[in-house]
Coordinates of C-alpha atoms in Angstrom, one line a residue:
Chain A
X25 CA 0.0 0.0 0.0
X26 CA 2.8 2.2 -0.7
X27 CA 0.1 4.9 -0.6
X28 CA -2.9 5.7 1.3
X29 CA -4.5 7.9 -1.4
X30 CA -5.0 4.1 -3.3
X31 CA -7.8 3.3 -0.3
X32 CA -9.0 6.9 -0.2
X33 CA -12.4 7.2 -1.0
X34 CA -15.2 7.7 1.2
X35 CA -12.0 10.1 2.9
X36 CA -14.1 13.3 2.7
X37 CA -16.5 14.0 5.0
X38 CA -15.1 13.0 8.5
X39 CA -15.1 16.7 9.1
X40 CA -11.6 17.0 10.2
X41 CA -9.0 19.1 8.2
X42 CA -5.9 17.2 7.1
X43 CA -3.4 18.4 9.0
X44 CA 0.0 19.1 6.8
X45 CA 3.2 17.2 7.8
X46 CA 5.6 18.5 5.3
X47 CA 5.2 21.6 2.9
X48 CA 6.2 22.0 -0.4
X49 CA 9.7 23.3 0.9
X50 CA 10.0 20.4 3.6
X51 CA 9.7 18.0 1.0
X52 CA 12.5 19.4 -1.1
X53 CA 14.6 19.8 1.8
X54 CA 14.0 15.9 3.0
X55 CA 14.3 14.9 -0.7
X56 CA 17.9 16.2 -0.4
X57 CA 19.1 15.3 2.9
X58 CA 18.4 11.7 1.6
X59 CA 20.4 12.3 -1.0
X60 CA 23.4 13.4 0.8
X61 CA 22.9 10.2 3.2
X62 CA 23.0 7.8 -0.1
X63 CA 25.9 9.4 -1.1
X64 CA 27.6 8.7 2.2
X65 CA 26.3 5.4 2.5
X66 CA 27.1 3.7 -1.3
X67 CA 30.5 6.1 -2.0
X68 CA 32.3 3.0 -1.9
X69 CA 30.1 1.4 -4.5
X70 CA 30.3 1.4 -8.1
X71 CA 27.2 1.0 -9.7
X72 CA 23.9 2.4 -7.6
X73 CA 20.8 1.9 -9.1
X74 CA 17.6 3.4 -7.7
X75 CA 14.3 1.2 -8.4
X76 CA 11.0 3.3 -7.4
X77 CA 7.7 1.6 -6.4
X78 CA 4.6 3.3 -8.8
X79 CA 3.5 5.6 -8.7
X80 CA 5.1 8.2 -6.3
X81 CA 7.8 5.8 -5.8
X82 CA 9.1 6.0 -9.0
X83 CA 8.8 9.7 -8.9
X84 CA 10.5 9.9 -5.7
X85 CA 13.4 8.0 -7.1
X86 CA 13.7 10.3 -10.4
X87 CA 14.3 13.6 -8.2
X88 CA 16.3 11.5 -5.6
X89 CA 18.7 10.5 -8.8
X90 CA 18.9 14.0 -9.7
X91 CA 19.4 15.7 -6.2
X92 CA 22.7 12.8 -5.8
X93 CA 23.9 14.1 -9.1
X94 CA 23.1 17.7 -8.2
X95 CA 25.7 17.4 -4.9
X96 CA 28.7 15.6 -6.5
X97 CA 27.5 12.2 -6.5
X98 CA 27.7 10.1 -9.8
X99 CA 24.3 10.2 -11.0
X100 CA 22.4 6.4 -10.4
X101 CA 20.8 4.9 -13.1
X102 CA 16.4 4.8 -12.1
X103 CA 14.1 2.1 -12.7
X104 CA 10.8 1.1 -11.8
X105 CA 9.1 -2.1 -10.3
X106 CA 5.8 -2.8 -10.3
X107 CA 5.3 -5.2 -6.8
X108 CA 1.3 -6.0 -7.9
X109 CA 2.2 -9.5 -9.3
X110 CA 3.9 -10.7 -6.2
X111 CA 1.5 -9.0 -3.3
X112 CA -0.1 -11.9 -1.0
X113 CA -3.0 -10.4 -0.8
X114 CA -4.3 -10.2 -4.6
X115 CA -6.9 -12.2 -3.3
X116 CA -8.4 -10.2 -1.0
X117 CA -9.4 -7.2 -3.2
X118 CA -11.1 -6.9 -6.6
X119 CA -8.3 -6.7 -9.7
X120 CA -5.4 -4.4 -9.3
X121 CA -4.1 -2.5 -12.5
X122 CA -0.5 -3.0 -13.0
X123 CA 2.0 -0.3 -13.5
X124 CA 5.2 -0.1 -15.3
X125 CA 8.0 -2.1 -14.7
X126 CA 11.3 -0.6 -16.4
X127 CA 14.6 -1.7 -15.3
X128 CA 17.7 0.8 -16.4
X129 CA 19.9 -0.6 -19.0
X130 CA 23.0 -2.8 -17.4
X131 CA 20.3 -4.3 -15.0
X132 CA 21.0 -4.7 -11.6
X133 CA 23.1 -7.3 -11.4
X134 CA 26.1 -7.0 -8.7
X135 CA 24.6 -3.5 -8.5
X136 CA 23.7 -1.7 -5.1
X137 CA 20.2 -1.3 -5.3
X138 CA 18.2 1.4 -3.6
X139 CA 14.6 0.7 -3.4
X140 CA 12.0 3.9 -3.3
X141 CA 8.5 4.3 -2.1
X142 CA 6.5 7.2 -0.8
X143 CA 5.1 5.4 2.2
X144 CA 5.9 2.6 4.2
X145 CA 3.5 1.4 6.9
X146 CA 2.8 -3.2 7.0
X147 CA 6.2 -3.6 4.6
X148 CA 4.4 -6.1 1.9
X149 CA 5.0 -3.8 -0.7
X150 CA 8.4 -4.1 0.0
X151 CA 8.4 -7.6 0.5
X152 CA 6.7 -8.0 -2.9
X153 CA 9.4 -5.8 -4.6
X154 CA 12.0 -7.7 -3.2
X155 CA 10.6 -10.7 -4.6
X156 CA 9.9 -9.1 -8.0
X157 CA 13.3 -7.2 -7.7
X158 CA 15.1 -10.4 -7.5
X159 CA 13.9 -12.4 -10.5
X160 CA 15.5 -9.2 -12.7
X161 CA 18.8 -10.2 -11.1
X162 CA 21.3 -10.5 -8.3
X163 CA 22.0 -7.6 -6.4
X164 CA 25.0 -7.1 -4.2
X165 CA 22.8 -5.4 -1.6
X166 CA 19.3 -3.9 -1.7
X167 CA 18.5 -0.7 0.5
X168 CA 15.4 0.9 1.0
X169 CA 14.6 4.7 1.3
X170 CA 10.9 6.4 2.4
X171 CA 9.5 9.5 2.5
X172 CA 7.1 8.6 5.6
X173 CA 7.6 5.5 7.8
X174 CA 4.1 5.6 9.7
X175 CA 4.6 2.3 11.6
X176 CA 2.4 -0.9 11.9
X177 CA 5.2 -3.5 10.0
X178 CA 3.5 -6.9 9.8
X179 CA 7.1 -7.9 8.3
X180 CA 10.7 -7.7 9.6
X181 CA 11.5 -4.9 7.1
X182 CA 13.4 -1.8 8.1
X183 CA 13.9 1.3 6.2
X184 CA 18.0 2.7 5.4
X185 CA 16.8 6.3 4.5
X186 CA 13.6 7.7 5.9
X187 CA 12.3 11.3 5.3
X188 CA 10.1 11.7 8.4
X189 CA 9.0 8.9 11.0
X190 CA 5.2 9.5 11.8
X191 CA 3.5 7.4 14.6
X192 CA 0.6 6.7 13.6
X193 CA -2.6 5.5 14.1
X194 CA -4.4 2.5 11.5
X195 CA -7.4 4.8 11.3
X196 CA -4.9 7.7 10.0
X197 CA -4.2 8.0 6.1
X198 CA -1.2 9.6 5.4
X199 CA -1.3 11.5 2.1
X200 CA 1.4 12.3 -0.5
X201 CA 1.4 14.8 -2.9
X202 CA 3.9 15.4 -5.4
X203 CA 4.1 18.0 -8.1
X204 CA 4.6 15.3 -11.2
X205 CA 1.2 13.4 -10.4
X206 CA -0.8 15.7 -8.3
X207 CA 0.6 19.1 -9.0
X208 CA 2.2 20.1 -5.3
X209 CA 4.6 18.7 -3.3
X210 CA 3.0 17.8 0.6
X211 CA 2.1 15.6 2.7
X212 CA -0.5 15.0 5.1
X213 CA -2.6 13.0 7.7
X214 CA -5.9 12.3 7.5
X215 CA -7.6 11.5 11.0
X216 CA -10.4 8.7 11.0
X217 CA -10.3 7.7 7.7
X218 CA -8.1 4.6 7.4
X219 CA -9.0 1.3 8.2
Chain B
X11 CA -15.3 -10.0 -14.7
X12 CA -16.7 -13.3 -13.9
X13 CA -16.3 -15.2 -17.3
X14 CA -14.8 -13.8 -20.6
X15 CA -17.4 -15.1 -23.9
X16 CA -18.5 -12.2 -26.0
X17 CA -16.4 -9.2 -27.1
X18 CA -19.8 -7.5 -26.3
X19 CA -19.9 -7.6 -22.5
X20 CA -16.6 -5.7 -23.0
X21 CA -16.6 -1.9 -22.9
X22 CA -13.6 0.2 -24.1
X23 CA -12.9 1.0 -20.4
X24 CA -12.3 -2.7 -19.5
X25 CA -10.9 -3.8 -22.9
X26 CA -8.5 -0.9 -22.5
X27 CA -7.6 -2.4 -19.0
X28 CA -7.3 -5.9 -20.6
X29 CA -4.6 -4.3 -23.0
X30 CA -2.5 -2.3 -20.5
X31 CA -2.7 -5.5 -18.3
X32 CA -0.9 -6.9 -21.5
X33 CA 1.0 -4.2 -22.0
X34 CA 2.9 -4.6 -18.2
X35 CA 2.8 -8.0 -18.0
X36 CA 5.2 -8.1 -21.6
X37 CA 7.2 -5.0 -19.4
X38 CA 7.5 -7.3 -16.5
X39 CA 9.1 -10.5 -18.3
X40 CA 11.2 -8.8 -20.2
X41 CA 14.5 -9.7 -20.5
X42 CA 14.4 -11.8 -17.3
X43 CA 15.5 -15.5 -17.6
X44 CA 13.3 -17.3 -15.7
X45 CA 9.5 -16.1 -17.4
X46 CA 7.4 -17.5 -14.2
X47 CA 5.6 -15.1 -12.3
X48 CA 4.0 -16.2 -8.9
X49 CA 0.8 -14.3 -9.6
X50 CA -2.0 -17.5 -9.9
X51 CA 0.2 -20.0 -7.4
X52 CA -2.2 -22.8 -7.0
X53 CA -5.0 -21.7 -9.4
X54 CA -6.3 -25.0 -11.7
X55 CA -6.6 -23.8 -15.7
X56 CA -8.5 -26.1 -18.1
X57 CA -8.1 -25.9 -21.5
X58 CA -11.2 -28.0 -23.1
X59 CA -10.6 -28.1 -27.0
X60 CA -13.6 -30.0 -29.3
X61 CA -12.0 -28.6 -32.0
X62 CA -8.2 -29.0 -33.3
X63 CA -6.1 -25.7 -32.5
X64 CA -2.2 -25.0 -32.0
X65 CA -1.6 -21.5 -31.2
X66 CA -4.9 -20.8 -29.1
X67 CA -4.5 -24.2 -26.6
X68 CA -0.6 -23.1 -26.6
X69 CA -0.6 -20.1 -25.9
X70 CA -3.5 -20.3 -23.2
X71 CA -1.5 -23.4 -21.5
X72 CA 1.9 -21.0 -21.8
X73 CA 0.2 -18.0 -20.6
X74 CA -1.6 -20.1 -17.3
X75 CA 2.3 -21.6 -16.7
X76 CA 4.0 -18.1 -17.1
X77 CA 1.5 -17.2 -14.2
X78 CA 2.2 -20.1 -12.1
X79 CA -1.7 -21.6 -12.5
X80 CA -1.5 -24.8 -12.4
X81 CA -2.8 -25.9 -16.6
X82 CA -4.6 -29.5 -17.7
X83 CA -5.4 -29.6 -21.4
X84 CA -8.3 -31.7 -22.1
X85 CA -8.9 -32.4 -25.7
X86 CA -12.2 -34.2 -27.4
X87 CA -10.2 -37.0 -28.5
X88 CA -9.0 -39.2 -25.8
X89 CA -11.5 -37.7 -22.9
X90 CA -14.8 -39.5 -21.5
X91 CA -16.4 -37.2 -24.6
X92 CA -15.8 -40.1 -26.7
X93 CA -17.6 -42.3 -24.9
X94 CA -20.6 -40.1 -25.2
X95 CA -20.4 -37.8 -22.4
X96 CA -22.4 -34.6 -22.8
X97 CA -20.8 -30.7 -22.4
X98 CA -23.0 -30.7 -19.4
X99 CA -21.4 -33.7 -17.4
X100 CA -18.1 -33.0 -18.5
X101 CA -18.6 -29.4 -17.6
X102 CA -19.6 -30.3 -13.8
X103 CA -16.8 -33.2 -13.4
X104 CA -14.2 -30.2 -14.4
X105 CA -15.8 -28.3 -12.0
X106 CA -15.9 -30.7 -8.9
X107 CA -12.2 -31.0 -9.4
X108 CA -11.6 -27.3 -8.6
X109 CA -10.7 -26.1 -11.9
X110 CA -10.9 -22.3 -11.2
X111 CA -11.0 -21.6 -15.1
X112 CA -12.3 -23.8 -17.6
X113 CA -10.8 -22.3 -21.3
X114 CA -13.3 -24.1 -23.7
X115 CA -13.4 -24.2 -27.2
X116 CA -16.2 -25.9 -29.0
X117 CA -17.7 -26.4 -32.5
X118 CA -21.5 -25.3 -31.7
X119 CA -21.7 -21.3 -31.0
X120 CA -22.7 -20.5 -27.9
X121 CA -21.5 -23.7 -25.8
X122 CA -19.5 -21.3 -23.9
X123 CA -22.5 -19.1 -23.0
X124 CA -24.4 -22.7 -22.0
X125 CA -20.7 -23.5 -19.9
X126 CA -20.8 -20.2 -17.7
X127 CA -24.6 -20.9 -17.2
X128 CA -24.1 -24.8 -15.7
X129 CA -20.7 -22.9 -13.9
X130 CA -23.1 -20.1 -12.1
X131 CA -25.6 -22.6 -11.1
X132 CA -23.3 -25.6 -10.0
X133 CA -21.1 -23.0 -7.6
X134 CA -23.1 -24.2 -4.8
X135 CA -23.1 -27.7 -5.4
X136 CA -19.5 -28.5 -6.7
X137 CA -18.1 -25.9 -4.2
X138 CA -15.6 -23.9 -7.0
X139 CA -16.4 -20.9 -8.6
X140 CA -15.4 -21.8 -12.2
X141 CA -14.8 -18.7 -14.7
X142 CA -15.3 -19.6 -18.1
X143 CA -12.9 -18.4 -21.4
X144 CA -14.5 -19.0 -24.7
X145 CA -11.7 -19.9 -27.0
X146 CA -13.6 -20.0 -29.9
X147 CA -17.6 -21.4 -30.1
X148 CA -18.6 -22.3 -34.0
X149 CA -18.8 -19.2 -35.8
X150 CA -19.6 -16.8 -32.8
X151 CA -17.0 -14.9 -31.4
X152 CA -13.4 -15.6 -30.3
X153 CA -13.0 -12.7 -27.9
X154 CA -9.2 -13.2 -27.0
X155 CA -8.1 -13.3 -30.7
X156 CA -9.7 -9.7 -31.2
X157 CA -7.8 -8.8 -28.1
X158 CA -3.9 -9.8 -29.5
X159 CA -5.1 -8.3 -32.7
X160 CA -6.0 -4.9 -30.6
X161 CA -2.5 -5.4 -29.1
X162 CA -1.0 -5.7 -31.8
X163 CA -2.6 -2.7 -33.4
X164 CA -2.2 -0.5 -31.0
X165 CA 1.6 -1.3 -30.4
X166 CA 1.8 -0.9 -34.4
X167 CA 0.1 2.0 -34.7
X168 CA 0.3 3.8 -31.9
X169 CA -3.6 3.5 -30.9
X170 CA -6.8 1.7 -32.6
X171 CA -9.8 4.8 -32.1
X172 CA -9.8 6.7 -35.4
X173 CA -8.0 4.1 -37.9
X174 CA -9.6 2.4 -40.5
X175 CA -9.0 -1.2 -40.2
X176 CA -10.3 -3.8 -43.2
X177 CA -11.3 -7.4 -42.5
X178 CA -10.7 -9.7 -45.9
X179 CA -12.5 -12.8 -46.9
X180 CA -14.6 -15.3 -45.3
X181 CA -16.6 -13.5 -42.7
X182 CA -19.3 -15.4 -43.1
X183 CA -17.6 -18.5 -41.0
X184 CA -15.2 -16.2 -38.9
X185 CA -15.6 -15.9 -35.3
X186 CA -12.5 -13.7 -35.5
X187 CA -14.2 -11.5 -37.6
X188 CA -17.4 -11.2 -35.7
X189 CA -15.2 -10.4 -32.5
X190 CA -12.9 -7.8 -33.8
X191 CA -15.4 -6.0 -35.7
X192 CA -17.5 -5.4 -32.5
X193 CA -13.9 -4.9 -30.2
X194 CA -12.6 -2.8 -32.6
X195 CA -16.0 -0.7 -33.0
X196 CA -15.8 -0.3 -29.2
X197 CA -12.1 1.0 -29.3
X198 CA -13.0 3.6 -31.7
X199 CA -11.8 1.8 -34.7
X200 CA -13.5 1.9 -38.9
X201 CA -14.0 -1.6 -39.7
X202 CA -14.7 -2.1 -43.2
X203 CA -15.5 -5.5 -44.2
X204 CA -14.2 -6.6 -47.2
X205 CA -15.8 -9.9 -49.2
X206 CA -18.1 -11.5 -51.8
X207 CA -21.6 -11.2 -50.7
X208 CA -21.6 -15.3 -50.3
X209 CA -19.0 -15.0 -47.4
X210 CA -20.9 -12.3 -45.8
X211 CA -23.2 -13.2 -43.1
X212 CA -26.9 -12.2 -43.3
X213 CA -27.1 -10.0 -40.0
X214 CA -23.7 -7.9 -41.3
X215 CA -25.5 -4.7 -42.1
X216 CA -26.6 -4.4 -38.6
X217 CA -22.9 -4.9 -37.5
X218 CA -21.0 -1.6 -36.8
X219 CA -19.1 -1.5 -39.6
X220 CA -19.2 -0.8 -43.3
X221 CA -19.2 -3.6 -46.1
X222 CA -17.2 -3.5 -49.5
X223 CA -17.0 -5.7 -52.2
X224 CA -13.9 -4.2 -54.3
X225 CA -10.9 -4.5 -52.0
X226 CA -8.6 -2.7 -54.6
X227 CA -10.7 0.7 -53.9
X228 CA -10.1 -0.3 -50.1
X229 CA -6.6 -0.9 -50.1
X230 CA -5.5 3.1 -49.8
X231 CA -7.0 4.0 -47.1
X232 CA -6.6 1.4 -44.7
X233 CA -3.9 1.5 -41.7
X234 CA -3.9 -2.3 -41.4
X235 CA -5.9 -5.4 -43.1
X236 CA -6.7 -8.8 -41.6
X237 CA -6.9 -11.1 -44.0
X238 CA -9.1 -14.5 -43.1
X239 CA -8.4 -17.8 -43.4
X240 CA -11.1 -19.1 -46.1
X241 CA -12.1 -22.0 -43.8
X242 CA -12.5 -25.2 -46.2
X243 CA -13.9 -27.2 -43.0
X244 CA -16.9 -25.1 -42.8
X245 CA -17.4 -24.6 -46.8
X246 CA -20.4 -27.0 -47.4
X247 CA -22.0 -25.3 -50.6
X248 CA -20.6 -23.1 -53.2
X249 CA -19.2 -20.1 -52.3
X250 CA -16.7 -18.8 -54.8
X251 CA -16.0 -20.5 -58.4
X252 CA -12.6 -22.0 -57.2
X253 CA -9.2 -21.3 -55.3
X254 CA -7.6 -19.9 -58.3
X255 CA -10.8 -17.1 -58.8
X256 CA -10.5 -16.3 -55.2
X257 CA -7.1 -15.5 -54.9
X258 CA -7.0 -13.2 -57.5
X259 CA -10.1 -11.2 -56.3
X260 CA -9.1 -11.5 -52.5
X261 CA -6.4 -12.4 -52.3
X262 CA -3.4 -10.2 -50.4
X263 CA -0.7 -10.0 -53.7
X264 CA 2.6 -8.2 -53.4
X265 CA 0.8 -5.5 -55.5
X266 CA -2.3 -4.9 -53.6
X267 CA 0.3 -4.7 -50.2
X268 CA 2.0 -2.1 -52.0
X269 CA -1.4 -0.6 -52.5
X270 CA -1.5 0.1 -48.6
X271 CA -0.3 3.2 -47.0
X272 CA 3.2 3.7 -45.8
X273 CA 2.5 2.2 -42.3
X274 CA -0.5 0.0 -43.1
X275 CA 0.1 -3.0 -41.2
X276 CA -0.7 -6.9 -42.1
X277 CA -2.7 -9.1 -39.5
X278 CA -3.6 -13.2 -40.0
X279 CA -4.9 -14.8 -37.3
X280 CA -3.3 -17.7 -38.6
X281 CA -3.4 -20.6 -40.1
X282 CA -2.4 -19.1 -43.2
X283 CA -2.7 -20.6 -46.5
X284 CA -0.2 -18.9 -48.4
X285 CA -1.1 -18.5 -51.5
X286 CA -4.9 -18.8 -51.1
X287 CA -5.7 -15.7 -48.9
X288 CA -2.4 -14.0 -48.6
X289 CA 1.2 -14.0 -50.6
X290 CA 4.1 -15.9 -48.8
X291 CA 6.0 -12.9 -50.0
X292 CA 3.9 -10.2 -48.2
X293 CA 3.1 -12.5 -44.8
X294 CA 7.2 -12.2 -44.4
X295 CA 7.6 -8.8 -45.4
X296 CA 8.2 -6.3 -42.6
X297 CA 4.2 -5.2 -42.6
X298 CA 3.3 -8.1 -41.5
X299 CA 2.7 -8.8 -37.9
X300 CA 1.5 -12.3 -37.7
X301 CA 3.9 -13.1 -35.6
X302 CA 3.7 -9.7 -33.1
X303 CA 0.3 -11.4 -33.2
X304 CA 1.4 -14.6 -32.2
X305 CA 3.6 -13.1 -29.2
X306 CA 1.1 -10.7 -28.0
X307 CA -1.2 -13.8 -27.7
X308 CA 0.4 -15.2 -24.8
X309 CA 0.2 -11.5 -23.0
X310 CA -3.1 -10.8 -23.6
X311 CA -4.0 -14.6 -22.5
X312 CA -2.0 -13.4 -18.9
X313 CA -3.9 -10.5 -18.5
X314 CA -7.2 -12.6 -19.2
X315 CA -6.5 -14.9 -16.9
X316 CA -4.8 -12.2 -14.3
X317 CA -8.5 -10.2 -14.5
X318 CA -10.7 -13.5 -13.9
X319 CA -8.4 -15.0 -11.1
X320 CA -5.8 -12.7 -9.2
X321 CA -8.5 -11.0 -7.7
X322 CA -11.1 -11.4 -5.1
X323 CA -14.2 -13.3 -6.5
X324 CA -16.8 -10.6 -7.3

């Protein structure tokens, strides 16, 4: 459920304003501080490749390519992975569409891999990704970077770059916005509205 | 969707869906080694074929294994049909095994309709809710060959809505004709049929679509041109003088391909007869994409099967 906005529909109407975590500017500013910390954290390796999770995932991953580039860093190659084939709980909701699975040329074979999603809250998406990441090839190590951890793993799965750490509650949706899909960068919480 | 049997329960909406399902699911194999995705783990295909078929039973079978379903191919020969069983008996015994998707294809139009009803009213008493894939019934429809046509059409020309696509030859038998001409319609497309009036079915005028008897007047404004197979099997009376007579009237030459615009594009749903209905020279030429076709089968089989089973029973 890399994003809330996915189960967001009968959101409206619990008569509570969404209360802003980051603004536009707070988003740019934790968009580059992980940047910095992946250049710190793979300098010693040769080939970084960051893999998004659609939608805001993959977006996430473009600007993160270009913010490493932007402070010295050799610029990673971005891809995208669709984790929809490999969730375990297809079952339990009516058809998902699939999105776009690109992987950058070279592959990510022997490659450091950084995985990118907007939210990360039970880590199945993740889990799924990793699964579908590892049928493209062999990495030599797979990392994983978030805009908002909100909490609630179902799964031992930890996060290596995380933009902001949000307890939350399950009947809070967190909601990212970001200029390429949605036309502003923000994100918010939702009270009462989740599960 | 429950079952997939008519073209016509389709709307462009969930056609389009089928195709981008397609479209992903081609984006998601490619280039890996291993072509297995985990998606249908423990799902039970049946393929049921009362009539003979290669590329439809093998590309269904390949498309449930690429998935991970687990696929049994039942043919007429060699089953308890033989022995006289009837669709309806067969149809429940498939069912009390679990098979989750029964892929039928059958020599009477309609069986598949008659399949899904027994499959919505046995749930209860076999326990499985069995989705049903017409694969081809008589002379109905053959809704997932429209589909890898539509594929192919729109990877080939960038979209289907707004081009003017001509269907050659015996329409009268073809369930491949009947099905693109109404999926086709509902994506937007021109269909023009192209045939003598004998190999022209009787309802065609109400079909949307336009009818032509002079393919040579056609030819120039077409962006692609299926050409049918002029099914001998079904011929019973006489529909054309001879072979010879219908090739040159009909048939795709080298000339008449050059006839086409820049980019028209060359489908067959295969078999071909080379020679009869199309040129061996143009069906290799770089218009054609019989085998684009072929390939995009498989996909749009996946995404079939992904819409009936990955999801949560409606």
């Amino acid at each position: 459920m890399a994003n809330d906005r996915r189960g967001d529909v009968g959101g409206e109407g619990t008569g509570l304003p969404d209360h802003e975590l980051l603004s536009a500017s707070d988003v740019t500013r934790t968009i580059a501080r992980i940047a910095h910390q992946i250049i710190e954290k793979t300098a010693d390796a040769e080939h970084v490749v960051l893999i998004g999770i659609p939608t805001r995932g993959t977006v996430l991953a473009r600007r993160l390519a270009a913010a490493v580039a932007e402070f010295g860093g050799t610029e990673p190659a971005v891809g995208t992975v669709d984790p929809t084939l490999y969730r375990d709980d297809l079952r339990r909701r009516p058809t998902r569409a699939l999105e776009d699975t690109q992987f950058p040329e070279g592959g990510v074979d022997d490659a450091l891999v950084v995985l990118v999603d907007d939210v990360l809250m039970s880590g199945r998406t993740v889990r799924a990704a990793l699964d579908a990441l590892s049928e493209h090839g062999r990495p030599r190590s797979v990392q994983l970077a978030v805009l908002v951890d909100r909490g609630h793993r179902e799964l031992p799965i930890r996060a290596d770059y995380v933009g902001k750490n949000v307890p939350t509650s399950r009947s809070e949706l967190i909601l990212v916005s970001l200029t390429e899909i949605d036309g502003e960068d923000r994100v918010s919480i939702r009270r009462g509205a989740g599960e | 969707m429950k079952h997939l049997l008519t073209v016509t329960d389709l709307d462009a909406a969930t056609a389009t869906a089928l195709l981008d399902t397609s479209d992903r699911l081609r984006q998601a194999l490619l280039g890996r080694e291993v072509r297995k995705l985990p998606t249908l783990r423990g799902r039970t295909v049946i393929t049921m074929f009362y009539e003979d078929s290669t590329r439809t039973r093998v590309s269904f079978e390949i498309a449930g294994k690429w998935m991970s379903a687990d696929t049994v191919n039942v043919s007429a020969k060699g089953s308890s049909v033989s022995k006289g069983e009837s669709l309806r008996d067969t149809s429940l015994t498939l069912s009390a095994m679990g098979a989750d998707c029964v892929i039928v294809r059958h020599p009477a139009s309609g069986a598949a309709h008659r399949l899904a009803g027994w499959a919505d009213k046995d749930q209860a008493a076999t326990g499985t809710h069995t989705s049903i894939v017409n694969a081809g019934d008589g002379t109905h429809e053959h809704p997932t060959q429209a589909l890898l046509d539509a594929a192919t059409l729109r990877d080939r020309l960038g979209s289907v809505a707004g081009r003017r696509i001509g269907i050659v030859g015996d329409v009268l038998h073809s369930r491949v004709a009947r099905s693109n001409v109404f999926l086709l319609a509902t994506l937007g497309a021109e269909v023009v049929l192209i045939a003598p009036p004998t190999l022209l079915p009787v309802g065609a005028a109400q079909w949307p679509c336009r009818v032509s008897h002079d393919i040579d007047a056609e030819l120039p404004g077409l962006d692609a041109i299926m050409m049918l197979r002029v099914q001998a099997e079904r011929m019973t009376g006489g529909f054309f003088p001879s072979s010879r007579e219908y090739a040159v009237s009909y048939g795709l030459s080298e000339a008449r391909a050059a006839m086409l615009p820049e980019h028209g594009v060359v489908l067959h749903p295969g078999p071909m007869v080379r020679g009869m209905e199309i040129a061996p020279s143009v069906a290799d030429s770089a218009r054609a994409a019989i085998l684009a076709q072929v390939r995009n089968g498989v996909h749009v089989r996946m995404a079939v099967l992904y819409h009936l089973l990955a999801g949560a029973p409606e």
